[in-house]
Short mmCIF file of C-alpha atoms and ligand atoms in Angstrom, two decimals:
data_model
loop_
_atom_site.label_atom_id
_atom_site.label_comp_id
_atom_site.label_asym_id
_atom_site.label_seq_id
_atom_site.Cartn_x
_atom_site.Cartn_y
_atom_site.Cartn_z
CA MET A 1 -25.96 8.44 -7.99
CA GLU A 2 -21.86 7.12 -8.88
CA ARG A 3 -22.41 8.95 -11.99
CA GLN A 4 -23.42 12.27 -11.00
CA LEU A 5 -20.67 12.39 -8.12
CA LEU A 6 -17.98 11.93 -11.12
CA GLN A 7 -19.36 14.17 -13.03
CA GLN A 8 -19.51 16.97 -10.33
CA ALA A 9 -15.98 16.30 -9.47
CA LYS A 10 -15.12 16.20 -12.78
CA GLU A 11 -16.61 20.01 -12.97
CA ALA A 12 -14.87 21.06 -10.31
CA PHE A 13 -11.74 19.66 -11.88
CA VAL A 14 -12.16 21.36 -15.12
CA SER A 15 -12.70 24.75 -13.12
CA GLY A 16 -9.49 24.70 -12.02
CA ARG A 17 -9.73 25.52 -8.20
CA ALA A 18 -7.81 22.39 -7.32
CA ARG A 19 -4.72 23.56 -9.04
CA PRO A 20 -3.26 26.43 -7.57
CA LEU A 21 -0.63 25.38 -5.16
CA GLU A 22 -2.30 27.76 -2.05
CA PHE A 23 -5.41 25.60 -2.59
CA ARG A 24 -3.80 22.31 -2.42
CA LEU A 25 -2.34 23.12 0.95
CA GLN A 26 -5.08 24.47 2.07
CA GLN A 27 -6.84 21.54 1.89
CA LEU A 28 -3.80 19.42 2.97
CA HIS A 29 -4.39 21.27 6.53
CA ALA A 30 -7.94 20.81 6.34
CA LEU A 31 -7.20 17.02 6.47
CA GLN A 32 -4.32 17.43 8.93
CA ARG A 33 -7.18 19.08 10.63
CA MET A 34 -9.87 16.55 10.40
CA ILE A 35 -7.18 13.76 11.79
CA MET A 36 -6.31 16.01 15.19
CA GLU A 37 -9.77 16.91 15.60
CA LYS A 38 -11.25 13.67 15.31
CA GLU A 39 -8.69 11.16 16.59
CA THR A 40 -11.25 9.61 19.56
CA GLU A 41 -14.26 9.23 16.75
CA ILE A 42 -11.66 7.39 14.30
CA SER A 43 -10.37 4.93 17.11
CA THR A 44 -13.77 4.06 17.97
CA ALA A 45 -14.80 3.28 14.94
CA LEU A 46 -12.14 0.85 14.23
CA LYS A 47 -13.06 -0.56 17.57
CA GLN A 48 -15.96 -1.29 16.75
CA ASP A 49 -14.84 -2.49 12.81
CA ILE A 50 -12.13 -4.83 14.00
CA SER A 51 -12.03 -4.50 18.16
CA ARG A 52 -8.43 -2.58 17.14
CA SER A 53 -6.84 -1.73 20.42
CA GLN A 54 -7.32 2.17 21.07
CA TYR A 55 -3.05 2.45 21.50
CA ASP A 56 -2.96 0.96 18.13
CA THR A 57 -4.54 3.13 15.85
CA PRO A 58 -2.71 6.28 16.25
CA LEU A 59 0.41 4.33 15.96
CA LEU A 60 -0.46 2.39 13.31
CA GLU A 61 -2.47 4.36 10.89
CA LEU A 62 -2.92 7.92 12.03
CA ILE A 63 0.58 9.22 12.59
CA SER A 64 1.65 7.58 9.06
CA ILE A 65 -1.15 9.89 7.58
CA GLU A 66 -0.19 12.62 9.39
CA ASN A 67 3.14 12.35 8.56
CA GLU A 68 2.36 12.02 4.58
CA ILE A 69 0.50 15.08 4.96
CA LYS A 70 3.22 17.37 6.94
CA LEU A 71 5.70 15.98 4.08
CA ALA A 72 3.20 16.85 1.02
CA ILE A 73 2.69 20.45 2.78
CA GLU A 74 6.44 21.10 3.18
CA LYS A 75 7.51 19.82 -0.24
CA LEU A 76 4.57 20.63 -2.34
CA ALA A 77 6.50 23.65 -3.83
CA GLN A 78 9.29 21.09 -4.75
CA TRP A 79 7.51 18.67 -6.26
CA ALA A 80 5.62 20.87 -8.23
CA ALA A 81 8.00 22.83 -9.90
CA PRO A 82 9.42 22.05 -13.35
CA ARG A 83 12.64 20.20 -12.94
CA PRO A 84 14.97 21.08 -16.23
CA VAL A 85 16.64 18.08 -17.26
CA GLU A 86 20.05 17.30 -19.46
CA LYS A 87 19.66 18.74 -23.25
CA SER A 88 21.17 17.32 -26.41
CA LEU A 89 23.12 19.59 -28.89
CA PHE A 90 19.97 20.44 -30.60
CA THR A 91 17.84 21.44 -28.12
CA ILE A 92 21.19 23.55 -26.37
CA SER A 93 19.61 26.89 -26.25
CA ASP A 94 15.74 25.82 -25.36
CA GLU A 95 13.75 25.40 -22.11
CA VAL A 96 14.03 21.77 -21.92
CA TYR A 97 11.96 20.65 -18.46
CA ILE A 98 9.43 18.12 -16.93
CA GLN A 99 6.06 19.50 -15.81
CA PRO A 100 3.95 17.32 -12.97
CA GLU A 101 0.46 17.82 -14.18
CA PRO A 102 -2.88 16.67 -12.55
CA LEU A 103 -4.18 13.99 -14.13
CA GLY A 104 -7.62 14.55 -13.27
CA VAL A 105 -10.21 12.89 -11.28
CA VAL A 106 -8.57 10.02 -9.37
CA LEU A 107 -10.71 6.57 -7.90
CA ILE A 108 -9.53 5.55 -4.65
CA ILE A 109 -10.81 2.49 -3.57
CA GLY A 110 -9.72 1.13 -0.34
CA ALA A 111 -9.80 -2.41 1.77
CA TRP A 112 -11.20 -2.65 5.37
CA ASN A 113 -7.77 -3.94 7.40
CA TYR A 114 -6.21 -0.27 7.40
CA PRO A 115 -9.50 1.83 6.37
CA TRP A 116 -8.53 5.35 7.04
CA ALA A 117 -4.62 4.95 5.86
CA LEU A 118 -5.40 2.90 2.87
CA THR A 119 -7.59 5.65 1.63
CA LEU A 120 -6.25 9.02 3.23
CA ILE A 121 -2.41 8.34 2.03
CA PRO A 122 -3.45 8.15 -1.61
CA LEU A 123 -6.13 10.88 -1.02
CA VAL A 124 -2.76 13.02 0.17
CA GLY A 125 -1.05 12.62 -3.31
CA ALA A 126 -3.96 13.40 -4.98
CA ILE A 127 -5.01 16.35 -3.48
CA ALA A 128 -0.96 17.69 -3.42
CA ALA A 129 -0.62 16.89 -7.15
CA GLY A 130 -3.94 18.95 -7.59
CA ASN A 131 -6.25 16.47 -8.81
CA ALA A 132 -9.92 15.32 -7.79
CA ALA A 133 -10.71 12.35 -6.46
CA VAL A 134 -13.62 9.77 -5.79
CA VAL A 135 -13.30 8.10 -2.40
CA LYS A 136 -14.23 4.22 -1.94
CA PRO A 137 -14.07 3.27 1.06
CA SER A 138 -14.57 -0.70 2.08
CA GLU A 139 -17.88 -2.06 3.01
CA LEU A 140 -16.27 -4.61 5.55
CA SER A 141 -15.18 -1.66 7.86
CA LYS A 142 -18.69 -0.22 7.92
CA CYS A 143 -18.08 2.22 10.99
CA SER A 144 -14.96 3.54 9.44
CA SER A 145 -16.55 3.95 6.17
CA LEU A 146 -19.56 6.03 7.22
CA LEU A 147 -17.52 8.29 9.33
CA LEU A 148 -15.62 8.74 6.53
CA HIS A 149 -18.53 9.96 4.55
CA ALA A 150 -19.70 11.81 7.39
CA LEU A 151 -16.08 13.72 8.06
CA LEU A 152 -14.61 14.84 4.77
CA PRO A 153 -16.68 16.78 3.32
CA CYS A 154 -16.88 18.93 6.44
CA TYR A 155 -13.37 19.21 6.01
CA LEU A 156 -12.65 19.20 2.33
CA ASP A 157 -14.31 20.62 -0.92
CA LYS A 158 -17.45 18.43 -1.11
CA ASP A 159 -17.52 18.44 -5.24
CA LEU A 160 -13.84 17.49 -5.71
CA TYR A 161 -13.20 14.93 -3.19
CA PRO A 162 -16.53 12.80 -2.89
CA VAL A 163 -17.00 9.73 -0.88
CA VAL A 164 -19.10 6.84 -1.98
CA THR A 165 -20.22 4.15 0.36
CA GLY A 166 -21.52 1.02 -0.58
CA GLY A 167 -20.27 -2.66 -1.37
CA VAL A 168 -19.15 -4.54 -4.28
CA SER A 169 -22.31 -3.36 -6.79
CA GLU A 170 -21.48 0.28 -6.03
CA THR A 171 -17.69 -0.22 -6.73
CA GLN A 172 -18.90 -2.35 -10.17
CA GLN A 173 -20.86 1.10 -10.86
CA LEU A 174 -17.98 3.22 -10.45
CA LEU A 175 -15.57 0.93 -12.18
CA ARG A 176 -18.12 1.41 -15.40
CA LEU A 177 -17.17 4.99 -15.14
CA ARG A 178 -14.25 6.39 -16.82
CA PHE A 179 -11.51 7.97 -14.36
CA ASP A 180 -8.40 9.10 -15.43
CA HIS A 181 -6.62 6.86 -12.73
CA ILE A 182 -7.47 4.31 -10.59
CA PHE A 183 -5.90 3.44 -7.26
CA TYR A 184 -6.90 0.41 -5.98
CA THR A 185 -6.13 -1.74 -2.88
CA GLY A 186 -7.40 -5.01 -2.18
CA GLY A 187 -7.09 -8.45 -2.81
CA SER A 188 -6.19 -9.77 -6.31
CA THR A 189 -9.23 -11.38 -7.37
CA ALA A 190 -10.89 -8.32 -7.55
CA GLY A 191 -7.81 -6.21 -8.64
CA LYS A 192 -7.94 -8.38 -11.55
CA LEU A 193 -11.51 -6.90 -11.99
CA VAL A 194 -10.41 -3.37 -11.67
CA MET A 195 -7.84 -3.84 -13.88
CA GLU A 196 -10.04 -5.29 -16.61
CA ALA A 197 -12.71 -2.30 -16.03
CA ALA A 198 -10.04 0.58 -16.39
CA ALA A 199 -8.60 -1.36 -19.84
CA ARG A 200 -12.26 -0.64 -21.30
CA HIS A 201 -11.24 3.20 -20.70
CA LEU A 202 -7.59 3.07 -21.15
CA THR A 203 -7.57 4.47 -17.78
CA PRO A 204 -4.16 3.70 -16.00
CA VAL A 205 -4.16 1.78 -12.66
CA THR A 206 -1.98 1.51 -9.19
CA LEU A 207 -2.80 -1.94 -7.61
CA GLU A 208 -1.65 -2.60 -4.00
CA LEU A 209 -2.17 -6.19 -3.68
CA GLY A 210 -1.33 -8.62 -1.17
CA GLY A 211 0.26 -12.13 -0.88
CA LYS A 212 2.23 -14.37 1.06
CA SER A 213 5.36 -12.46 2.58
CA PRO A 214 8.07 -14.61 3.78
CA CYS A 215 9.85 -14.45 6.79
CA TYR A 216 13.48 -16.20 7.15
CA ILE A 217 15.38 -16.51 10.51
CA ASP A 218 18.83 -17.41 10.32
CA LYS A 219 19.89 -20.05 12.79
CA ASP A 220 22.99 -17.73 13.84
CA CYS A 221 21.15 -14.73 14.30
CA ASP A 222 19.81 -13.57 17.80
CA VAL A 223 16.84 -15.51 17.37
CA ARG A 224 14.65 -14.51 20.71
CA THR A 225 14.84 -10.70 19.32
CA ALA A 226 13.74 -11.98 15.97
CA CYS A 227 11.08 -13.71 17.32
CA ARG A 228 9.68 -10.82 19.46
CA ARG A 229 9.65 -8.53 16.56
CA VAL A 230 8.34 -11.37 14.14
CA THR A 231 5.46 -11.76 17.18
CA TRP A 232 4.53 -8.34 16.81
CA GLY A 233 3.54 -7.84 13.35
CA LYS A 234 2.34 -10.67 12.79
CA PHE A 235 -0.27 -10.67 15.56
CA VAL A 236 -0.64 -6.57 15.57
CA ASN A 237 -4.16 -6.20 13.93
CA CYS A 238 -5.40 -9.40 14.63
CA GLY A 239 -2.70 -10.91 11.48
CA GLN A 240 -4.95 -8.56 9.12
CA THR A 241 -1.92 -6.48 7.81
CA CYS A 242 -0.69 -6.76 4.13
CA ILE A 243 2.95 -7.22 5.18
CA ALA A 244 2.58 -8.94 8.12
CA PRO A 245 5.02 -12.16 7.91
CA ASP A 246 2.80 -14.84 6.59
CA TYR A 247 5.32 -17.56 7.03
CA ILE A 248 8.63 -18.55 8.79
CA LEU A 249 11.27 -20.40 7.01
CA CYS A 250 13.78 -22.00 9.29
CA GLU A 251 16.05 -24.34 9.76
CA PRO A 252 14.89 -27.61 11.69
CA CYS A 253 17.55 -26.98 14.28
CA ILE A 254 16.31 -23.83 15.49
CA GLN A 255 11.79 -24.56 14.53
CA GLY A 256 11.95 -25.56 18.70
CA GLN A 257 13.43 -22.34 19.94
CA VAL A 258 11.67 -20.17 17.38
CA VAL A 259 8.13 -21.75 18.84
CA GLU A 260 8.90 -21.09 22.34
CA PHE A 261 10.19 -17.57 21.86
CA ILE A 262 6.88 -17.01 20.04
CA ARG A 263 5.20 -18.61 23.13
CA GLU A 264 7.25 -16.18 25.62
CA THR A 265 6.50 -13.32 23.45
CA LEU A 266 2.80 -13.87 23.16
CA LEU A 267 2.51 -14.61 26.96
CA GLU A 268 3.99 -10.89 27.48
CA PHE A 269 2.09 -8.88 24.78
CA TYR A 270 -1.26 -10.60 25.19
CA GLY A 271 -0.90 -12.37 28.91
CA ALA A 272 -2.44 -16.09 29.18
CA ASP A 273 -5.36 -15.67 27.37
CA PRO A 274 -5.45 -13.01 24.63
CA LYS A 275 -8.94 -13.28 24.22
CA CYS A 276 -9.18 -10.78 27.44
CA SER A 277 -6.71 -8.70 26.26
CA PRO A 278 -7.14 -5.40 24.80
CA ASP A 279 -4.33 -5.46 22.89
CA TYR A 280 -5.46 -8.15 20.54
CA GLY A 281 -7.95 -7.72 18.14
CA ARG A 282 -10.79 -9.54 16.12
CA ILE A 283 -11.31 -10.88 12.66
CA ILE A 284 -13.26 -8.65 10.74
CA ASN A 285 -16.63 -10.81 9.86
CA GLN A 286 -17.75 -14.20 9.64
CA GLU A 287 -16.80 -15.16 6.35
CA HIS A 288 -12.99 -14.32 6.78
CA PHE A 289 -13.36 -16.25 10.38
CA ASN A 290 -14.74 -19.45 8.72
CA ARG A 291 -11.73 -19.03 5.93
CA ILE A 292 -9.30 -18.70 8.53
CA MET A 293 -10.60 -21.28 10.46
CA SER A 294 -10.59 -23.57 7.52
CA LEU A 295 -6.96 -23.35 7.22
CA MET A 296 -6.21 -24.67 10.05
CA GLU A 297 -8.23 -28.06 9.49
CA GLY A 298 -5.83 -31.08 10.03
CA TYR A 299 -3.26 -29.52 11.75
CA THR A 300 -2.78 -29.27 15.45
CA PRO A 301 -1.29 -26.04 16.52
CA VAL A 302 1.60 -26.07 18.35
CA VAL A 303 0.51 -22.09 20.28
CA GLY A 304 -3.23 -21.17 20.32
CA GLY A 305 -5.87 -23.03 18.12
CA GLN A 306 -8.82 -21.60 20.28
CA SER A 307 -11.52 -19.40 18.69
CA ASP A 308 -14.98 -17.95 19.73
CA SER A 309 -17.08 -17.87 16.13
CA SER A 310 -19.30 -15.48 18.71
CA GLN A 311 -16.73 -12.61 18.90
CA TRP A 312 -15.23 -13.81 15.54
CA TYR A 313 -12.04 -13.93 17.72
CA ILE A 314 -8.83 -16.67 17.19
CA ALA A 315 -6.06 -17.14 19.23
CA PRO A 316 -2.33 -16.28 17.94
CA THR A 317 -1.53 -19.28 17.15
CA VAL A 318 1.80 -21.29 15.72
CA LEU A 319 1.82 -24.37 13.60
CA LYS A 320 5.02 -26.06 13.02
CA ASP A 321 6.58 -28.51 10.51
CA VAL A 322 3.97 -27.36 7.82
CA PRO A 323 4.40 -28.97 4.60
CA PRO A 324 5.18 -26.71 1.70
CA HIS A 325 2.16 -27.81 -0.62
CA SER A 326 -0.49 -27.41 2.39
CA ARG A 327 -3.49 -25.23 1.68
CA LEU A 328 -2.05 -23.06 4.32
CA MET A 329 1.19 -22.39 2.22
CA GLN A 330 -1.11 -21.82 -1.09
CA GLU A 331 -2.75 -18.45 -0.08
CA GLU A 332 -2.48 -15.39 1.53
CA ILE A 333 -3.10 -16.33 5.52
CA PHE A 334 -4.47 -12.49 6.62
CA GLY A 335 -5.18 -13.72 9.72
CA PRO A 336 -3.64 -14.73 13.31
CA LEU A 337 -1.90 -18.39 12.11
CA LEU A 338 1.82 -18.24 11.55
CA PRO A 339 2.96 -21.51 9.96
CA ILE A 340 6.73 -22.83 10.32
CA VAL A 341 7.87 -24.70 7.08
CA THR A 342 11.79 -25.67 7.50
CA VAL A 343 14.49 -25.06 4.89
CA SER A 344 17.94 -26.93 5.35
CA ASP A 345 19.73 -23.75 4.73
CA MET A 346 20.06 -19.93 3.45
CA GLU A 347 20.08 -21.13 -0.10
CA ASP A 348 16.93 -23.70 -0.01
CA ALA A 349 14.89 -20.57 1.58
CA ILE A 350 15.96 -18.36 -1.30
CA ASN A 351 14.64 -21.43 -3.82
CA PHE A 352 11.85 -22.01 -1.71
CA ILE A 353 10.75 -18.11 -2.01
CA ASN A 354 11.78 -18.16 -5.94
CA GLU A 355 9.49 -20.86 -6.82
CA ARG A 356 6.36 -19.24 -5.07
CA GLU A 357 4.76 -15.83 -6.46
CA LYS A 358 6.90 -12.83 -6.11
CA PRO A 359 6.00 -11.17 -2.60
CA LEU A 360 5.12 -8.18 -1.36
CA ALA A 361 7.39 -7.85 1.43
CA LEU A 362 10.45 -10.19 2.34
CA TYR A 363 11.76 -9.99 5.74
CA ILE A 364 15.32 -11.36 6.43
CA PHE A 365 16.58 -12.11 10.22
CA CYS A 366 20.33 -12.44 9.83
CA SER A 367 23.51 -11.13 11.25
CA ASP A 368 25.85 -11.80 8.35
CA GLN A 369 25.82 -8.89 5.93
CA LYS A 370 27.26 -11.09 3.48
CA ALA A 371 24.52 -13.26 3.58
CA ILE A 372 22.03 -10.60 3.88
CA LYS A 373 23.00 -9.20 0.57
CA ARG A 374 23.05 -12.63 -1.33
CA MET A 375 19.34 -13.07 -0.15
CA ILE A 376 18.08 -9.72 -0.82
CA GLU A 377 20.11 -10.22 -4.38
CA GLU A 378 18.83 -13.55 -5.13
CA THR A 379 15.23 -13.15 -4.50
CA THR A 380 12.63 -10.22 -5.48
CA SER A 381 9.66 -9.00 -3.44
CA GLY A 382 7.96 -5.33 -3.25
CA GLY A 383 10.05 -4.55 -0.41
CA VAL A 384 12.47 -5.99 2.34
CA THR A 385 12.95 -5.36 5.56
CA VAL A 386 16.12 -6.96 7.60
CA ASN A 387 16.10 -7.83 11.14
CA ASP A 388 12.48 -6.47 11.75
CA VAL A 389 9.23 -6.45 9.87
CA MET A 390 7.05 -3.60 8.26
CA MET A 391 9.44 -1.19 8.94
CA HIS A 392 10.25 0.10 5.57
CA TYR A 393 6.21 0.71 5.11
CA THR A 394 7.28 3.51 7.45
CA VAL A 395 9.38 5.17 5.17
CA SER A 396 8.17 7.78 2.82
CA SER A 397 11.24 8.39 0.94
CA LEU A 398 10.82 4.44 -0.05
CA PRO A 399 8.52 3.67 -2.76
CA PHE A 400 5.67 1.27 -1.17
CA GLY A 401 4.23 -1.50 -3.33
CA GLY A 402 4.24 -4.87 -4.91
CA VAL A 403 5.76 -6.40 -7.94
CA GLY A 404 4.56 -9.35 -9.86
CA GLN A 405 1.35 -10.48 -8.27
CA SER A 406 1.85 -8.41 -5.33
CA GLY A 407 0.90 -5.46 -7.26
CA MET A 408 1.78 -2.65 -9.82
CA GLY A 409 2.75 0.96 -8.76
CA HIS A 410 3.93 2.29 -5.88
CA TYR A 411 3.13 4.98 -3.45
CA HIS A 412 4.09 6.95 -0.09
CA GLY A 413 5.79 10.40 -0.41
CA LYS A 414 6.78 11.99 -3.37
CA HIS A 415 6.09 8.54 -4.65
CA THR A 416 2.35 9.15 -4.21
CA PHE A 417 2.61 12.15 -6.01
CA ASP A 418 4.61 11.39 -9.01
CA GLN A 419 2.00 7.93 -9.43
CA LEU A 420 -0.82 10.58 -9.50
CA SER A 421 0.86 12.96 -11.96
CA HIS A 422 1.76 13.52 -15.53
CA GLN A 423 5.18 14.16 -16.29
CA ARG A 424 4.81 16.10 -18.99
CA ALA A 425 7.40 16.71 -21.67
CA CYS A 426 7.92 20.44 -22.53
CA LEU A 427 10.11 22.23 -24.54
CA ILE A 428 10.21 25.69 -25.52
CA ARG A 429 12.16 27.19 -28.21
CA SER A 430 12.06 30.46 -29.78
CA LEU A 431 11.70 31.53 -33.38
CA LYS A 432 15.43 32.87 -33.88
CA MET A 433 18.21 30.72 -35.58
CA GLU A 434 16.33 29.32 -37.95
CA ARG A 435 19.25 28.78 -40.24
CA VAL A 436 20.27 25.81 -37.51
CA ASN A 437 17.34 24.22 -39.00
CA LEU A 438 18.35 24.34 -42.48
CA ALA A 439 20.17 20.72 -41.85
CA ARG A 440 16.61 18.89 -41.40
CA TYR A 441 14.73 20.89 -44.23
CA PRO A 442 14.56 19.36 -47.49
CA PRO A 443 15.73 19.52 -50.57
CA GLN A 444 18.32 16.90 -50.12
CA ASP A 445 21.02 19.11 -52.09
CA ARG A 446 21.03 21.77 -49.70
CA ARG A 447 21.12 19.46 -46.80
CA ARG A 448 23.97 17.26 -48.64
CA ALA A 449 25.71 20.63 -49.11
CA ARG A 450 25.90 21.87 -45.86
CA ARG A 451 27.63 18.64 -44.03
P1 NAD B 1 -12.25 -5.68 0.21
O1 NAD B 1 -12.76 -7.07 0.38
O2 NAD B 1 -12.52 -4.34 1.46
O3 NAD B 1 -11.98 -5.39 -1.15
C1 NAD B 1 -11.36 -3.90 -1.29
C2 NAD B 1 -11.86 -2.87 -2.03
O4 NAD B 1 -12.63 -3.54 -3.32
C3 NAD B 1 -13.35 -2.87 -1.02
O5 NAD B 1 -13.44 -1.44 -1.54
C4 NAD B 1 -14.56 -3.28 -2.27
O6 NAD B 1 -15.55 -2.88 -1.92
C5 NAD B 1 -13.90 -3.58 -3.67
N1 NAD B 1 -14.61 -4.94 -3.98
C6 NAD B 1 -14.34 -5.77 -3.88
N2 NAD B 1 -14.83 -6.93 -4.10
C7 NAD B 1 -14.97 -6.35 -5.35
C8 NAD B 1 -15.44 -6.56 -6.93
N3 NAD B 1 -16.28 -7.60 -7.11
N4 NAD B 1 -15.93 -5.55 -7.85
C9 NAD B 1 -15.77 -4.64 -7.40
N5 NAD B 1 -14.92 -4.34 -6.38
C10 NAD B 1 -14.66 -4.95 -5.10
O7 NAD B 1 -10.98 -6.14 0.96
P2 NAD B 1 -10.10 -7.50 0.58
O8 NAD B 1 -9.93 -7.67 -1.02
O9 NAD B 1 -10.22 -8.45 1.15
O10 NAD B 1 -8.44 -6.82 1.30
C11 NAD B 1 -7.92 -7.69 1.73
C12 NAD B 1 -6.64 -7.75 0.97
O11 NAD B 1 -5.78 -6.62 0.67
C13 NAD B 1 -5.29 -8.76 1.01
O12 NAD B 1 -5.01 -9.37 0.00
C14 NAD B 1 -4.12 -7.67 1.68
O13 NAD B 1 -2.93 -8.22 1.40
C15 NAD B 1 -4.31 -7.12 0.17
N6 NAD B 1 -3.86 -5.90 0.71
C16 NAD B 1 -2.88 -4.79 0.35
C17 NAD B 1 -2.44 -3.66 1.01
C18 NAD B 1 -1.27 -3.11 0.43
O14 NAD B 1 -1.01 -2.08 0.55
N7 NAD B 1 -0.71 -3.59 -0.58
C19 NAD B 1 -2.60 -3.08 2.04
C20 NAD B 1 -4.18 -3.61 2.50
C21 NAD B 1 -4.67 -5.15 1.93
#
């Protein structure tokens, strides 16, 4: 089945129909129409998958997909055009340029936490770049996955952009096949398997992985505002966001304030009982519920801590004075638990970050411009937002991706187009002026004589 779909996609790609810009634009417009016409169905599927609030779905997923489509439609001619480059003395009269060209068939493997954005944003780039693409959404967000499988063929070319549903075994079947690029979003354990499988065919990969994204709050900043912003970013989608602040680093003297401001904000956002709030989500499944609950073992939360396994509900939870070597601080939390680790100052925070794997995102709350620049300069991460969380993700002109263990390759806007294109080096020379070439032709005597 997977082999047959790939074969169809390959044949459709080889037919050349994905290549003309008019076709790419027409497919992008159709995708745009799908998002507009099916917003309610998409929101309902997400409500069933992760109890996501109907209000959050447009804000968190659909607007970003729509913006990516709009941008690609507007800029496609510019992105796809040949780019003349600087020439050397020996190529001065030649035509020298870079021609972006499609790679072939791209495999897009998405994760469950934002099942639409994580499959469709790469797909926008794949279509714009003139590729075919096989889309494999996550089996864990089942309703979204089935809906995508039902909708996409009604709007897009069925052979060029098929959807494969199913779980690990279907993904593994796909990974045995030869694609021209694999674009994977998910955890690093499966990411390594993807890269291993891709290596067998020398297929290039983009790996959008996760990790622990630190959030440093400086004692001299507006801590109340910082905590409001952190609270939103941590608990939206029930903490299941790859760039959610994973933990807070702050000095002991403001830890109490941080806890109180977060408590106050939670009350404002989700009321006295977040379980009853239409704005607060649920954990994706029992396995993740158990995993997150086990991370809390041995700790007494200062905020939250309640749970209900019948609904996969875990309250927004804050834990203070968390030891740096605890399990909570070893693996990505990917749930609504927010540990606070105290550090003695900014330098200590920088060392703390640098002693660990390179994170996907770094958040700094600070009012001192010099200190901000210092922290950016002395650390590394896929991306960084200062005095807010996650906002760098929303800027299409910024490359979104990880570094080191948090991933490789990047996307959004033109970056997706470039990631899924081959940048072909082209030189066109005329057959005239043959005398110029004598300097490089044998025999040696003649070359020496010309010098
Ligand atoms: P997941 O379980 O949905 O897996 C992701 C994809 O990999 C799915 O399509 C699944 O079918 C496939 N898969 C799972 N196990 C596999 C295996 N053994 N072999 C082959 N394929 C397999 O998602 P997840 O891994 O739980 O996702 C959460 C992780 O993804 C977190 O670490 C999060 O930070 C990361 N993430 C990263 C981004 C990003 O943009 N960088 C976005 C979202 C999530």
